[in-house]
Short mmCIF file of C-alpha atoms in Angstrom, two decimals:
data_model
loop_
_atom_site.label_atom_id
_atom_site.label_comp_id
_atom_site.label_asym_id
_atom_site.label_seq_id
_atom_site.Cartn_x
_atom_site.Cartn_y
_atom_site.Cartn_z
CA UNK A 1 0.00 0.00 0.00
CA UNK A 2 1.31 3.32 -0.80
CA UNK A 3 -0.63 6.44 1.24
CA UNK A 4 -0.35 9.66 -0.50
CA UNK A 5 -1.24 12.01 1.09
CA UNK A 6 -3.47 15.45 0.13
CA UNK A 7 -0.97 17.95 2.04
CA UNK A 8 2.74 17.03 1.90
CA UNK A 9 4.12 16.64 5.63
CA UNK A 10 0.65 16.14 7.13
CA UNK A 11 0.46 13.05 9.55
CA UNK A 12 -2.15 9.97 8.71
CA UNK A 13 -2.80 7.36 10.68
CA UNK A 14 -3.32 3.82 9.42
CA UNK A 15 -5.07 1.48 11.41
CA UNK A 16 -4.63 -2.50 10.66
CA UNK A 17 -7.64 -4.60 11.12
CA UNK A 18 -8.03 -8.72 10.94
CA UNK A 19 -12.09 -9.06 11.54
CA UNK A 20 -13.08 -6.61 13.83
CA UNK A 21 -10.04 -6.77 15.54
CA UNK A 22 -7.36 -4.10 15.56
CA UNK A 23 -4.01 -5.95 14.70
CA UNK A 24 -1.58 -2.93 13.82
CA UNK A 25 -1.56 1.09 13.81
CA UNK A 26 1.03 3.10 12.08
CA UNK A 27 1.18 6.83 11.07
CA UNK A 28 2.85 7.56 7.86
CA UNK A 29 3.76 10.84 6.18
CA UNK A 30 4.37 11.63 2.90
CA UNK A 31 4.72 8.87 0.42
CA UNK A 32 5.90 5.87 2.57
CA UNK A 33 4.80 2.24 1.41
CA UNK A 34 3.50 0.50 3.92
CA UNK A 35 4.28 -3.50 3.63
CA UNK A 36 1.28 -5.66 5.59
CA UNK A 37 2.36 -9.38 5.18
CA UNK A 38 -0.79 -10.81 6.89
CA UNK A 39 -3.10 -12.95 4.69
CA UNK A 40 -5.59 -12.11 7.60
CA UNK A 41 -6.11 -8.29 6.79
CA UNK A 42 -9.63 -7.45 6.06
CA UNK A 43 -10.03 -3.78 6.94
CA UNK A 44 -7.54 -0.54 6.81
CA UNK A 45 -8.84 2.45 8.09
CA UNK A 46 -6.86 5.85 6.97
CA UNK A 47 -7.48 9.22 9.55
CA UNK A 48 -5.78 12.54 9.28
CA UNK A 49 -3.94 12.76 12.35
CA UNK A 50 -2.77 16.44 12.24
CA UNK A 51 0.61 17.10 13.92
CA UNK A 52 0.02 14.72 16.93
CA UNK A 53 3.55 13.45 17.31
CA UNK A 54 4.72 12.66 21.10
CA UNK A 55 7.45 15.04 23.05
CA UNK A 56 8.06 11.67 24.69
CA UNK A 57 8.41 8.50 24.86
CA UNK A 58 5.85 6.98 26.75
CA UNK A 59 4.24 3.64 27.50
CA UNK A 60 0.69 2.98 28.59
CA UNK A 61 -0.93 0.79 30.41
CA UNK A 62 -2.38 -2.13 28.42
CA UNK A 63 -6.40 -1.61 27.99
CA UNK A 64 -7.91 -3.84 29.24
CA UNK A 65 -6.17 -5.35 32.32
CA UNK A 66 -7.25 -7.55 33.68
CA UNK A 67 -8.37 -9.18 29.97
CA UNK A 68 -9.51 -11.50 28.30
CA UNK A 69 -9.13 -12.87 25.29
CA UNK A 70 -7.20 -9.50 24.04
CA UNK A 71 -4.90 -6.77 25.10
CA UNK A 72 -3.89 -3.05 23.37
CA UNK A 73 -0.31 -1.88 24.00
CA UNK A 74 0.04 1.52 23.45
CA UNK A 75 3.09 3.28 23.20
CA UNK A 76 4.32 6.87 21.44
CA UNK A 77 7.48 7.35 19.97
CA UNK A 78 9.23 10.92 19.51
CA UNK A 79 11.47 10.06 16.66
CA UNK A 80 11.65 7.12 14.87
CA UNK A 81 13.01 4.01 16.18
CA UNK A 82 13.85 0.69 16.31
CA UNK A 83 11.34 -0.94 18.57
CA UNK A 84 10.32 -4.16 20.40
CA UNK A 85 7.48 -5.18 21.85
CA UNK A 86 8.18 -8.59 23.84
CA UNK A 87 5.80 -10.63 26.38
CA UNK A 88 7.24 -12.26 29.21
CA UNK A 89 5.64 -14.60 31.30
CA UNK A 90 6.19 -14.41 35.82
CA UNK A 91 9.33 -16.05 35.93
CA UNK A 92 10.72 -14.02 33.36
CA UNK A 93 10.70 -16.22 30.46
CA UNK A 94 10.33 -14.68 26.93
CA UNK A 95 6.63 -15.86 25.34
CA UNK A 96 6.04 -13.90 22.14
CA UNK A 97 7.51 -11.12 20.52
CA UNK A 98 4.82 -9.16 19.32
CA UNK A 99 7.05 -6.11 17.68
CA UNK A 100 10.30 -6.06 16.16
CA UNK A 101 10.78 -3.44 13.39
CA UNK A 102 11.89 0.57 12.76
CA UNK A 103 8.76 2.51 13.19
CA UNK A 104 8.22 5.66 12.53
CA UNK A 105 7.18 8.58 15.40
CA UNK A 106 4.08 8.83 16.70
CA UNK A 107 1.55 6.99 18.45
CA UNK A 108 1.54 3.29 17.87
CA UNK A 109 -1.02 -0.08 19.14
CA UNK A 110 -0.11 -3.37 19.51
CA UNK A 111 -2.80 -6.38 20.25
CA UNK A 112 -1.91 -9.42 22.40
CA UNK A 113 -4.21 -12.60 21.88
CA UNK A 114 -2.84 -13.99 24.73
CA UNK A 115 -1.30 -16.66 22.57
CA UNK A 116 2.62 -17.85 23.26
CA UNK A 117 5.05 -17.51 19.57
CA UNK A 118 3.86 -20.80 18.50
CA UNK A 119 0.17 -19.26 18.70
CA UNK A 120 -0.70 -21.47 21.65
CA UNK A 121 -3.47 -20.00 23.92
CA UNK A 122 -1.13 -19.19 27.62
CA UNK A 123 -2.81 -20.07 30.58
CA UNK A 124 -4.79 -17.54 33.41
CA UNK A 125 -1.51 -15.07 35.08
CA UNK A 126 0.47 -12.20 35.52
CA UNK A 127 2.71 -11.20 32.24
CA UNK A 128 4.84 -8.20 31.63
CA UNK A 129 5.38 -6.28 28.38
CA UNK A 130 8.44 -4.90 27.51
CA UNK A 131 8.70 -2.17 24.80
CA UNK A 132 12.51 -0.88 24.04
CA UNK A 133 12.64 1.93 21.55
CA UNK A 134 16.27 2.54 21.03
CA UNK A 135 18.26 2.86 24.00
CA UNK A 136 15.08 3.72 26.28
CA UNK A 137 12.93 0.58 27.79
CA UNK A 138 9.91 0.58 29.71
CA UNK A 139 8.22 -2.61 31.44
CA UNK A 140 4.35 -3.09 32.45
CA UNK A 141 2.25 -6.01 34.17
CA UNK A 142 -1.21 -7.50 32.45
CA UNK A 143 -3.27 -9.90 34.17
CA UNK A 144 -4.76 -12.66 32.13
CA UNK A 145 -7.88 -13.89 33.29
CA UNK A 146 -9.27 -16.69 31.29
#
């Protein structure tokens, strides 16, 4: 997909969707491709954004928590970044990596199905989310209730 914008420099945002739910959001600026791999993509939804781009970077609380069967991550980046978005279960054991890729500044939402990288469902329990964007790194606790 390439977004082209109406006003050169002016912010969209690009929400991902596979069925209702909300897999991916990235803003994009100019003429940037965006490459979506997933076979399970059924909706995009495009927004003008206007010049919303963080001072900081930040890291929300996931919404909702406690949840079940799905999580958003939300996170804002300054500047563009290399960023990853790992879950890792109480005793510190990696489960999934749910980001690992530049992305650009801005706001950005990540969904957790609470499924483990081989896409097995994880049982009822505290997990912790770990986004690093560059050299700065903030860590949060979910509860999964099944």
């Amino acid at each position: 997909i390439t977004v082209q914008p109406e006003t050169v420099g002016k912010p969209y945002e690009l929400k991902i969707f596979a069925g209702t739910q909300l897999v991916d959001t990235q803003n994009v600026t100019d003429n940037r491709a965006v490459l979506i791999a997933n076979p399970d993509i059924t909706k995009l939804q495009l927004r003008v954004v206007g010049d919303q781009i963080p001072e900081a970077f930040t890291v929300a609380q996931n919404y909702p928590n406690p949840f079940n069967p799905v999580t958003e991550i939300r996170y804002a980046l300054p500047n563009a970044a290399d960023v990853q978005v790992v879950v890792y279960n109480a005793l510190g054991q990696q489960i999934k990596t749910l980001v690992s890729t530049k992305q650009e500044a801005g706001n950005h939402t990540v969904v957790w199905d609470a499924t483990d990288a081989n896409g097995a469902a994880v049982s009822s329990g505290l997990y912790f989310y770990r986004v690093k964007a560059g050299a700065k790194i903030a860590v949060r606790k979910m509860l999964l209730m099944r």
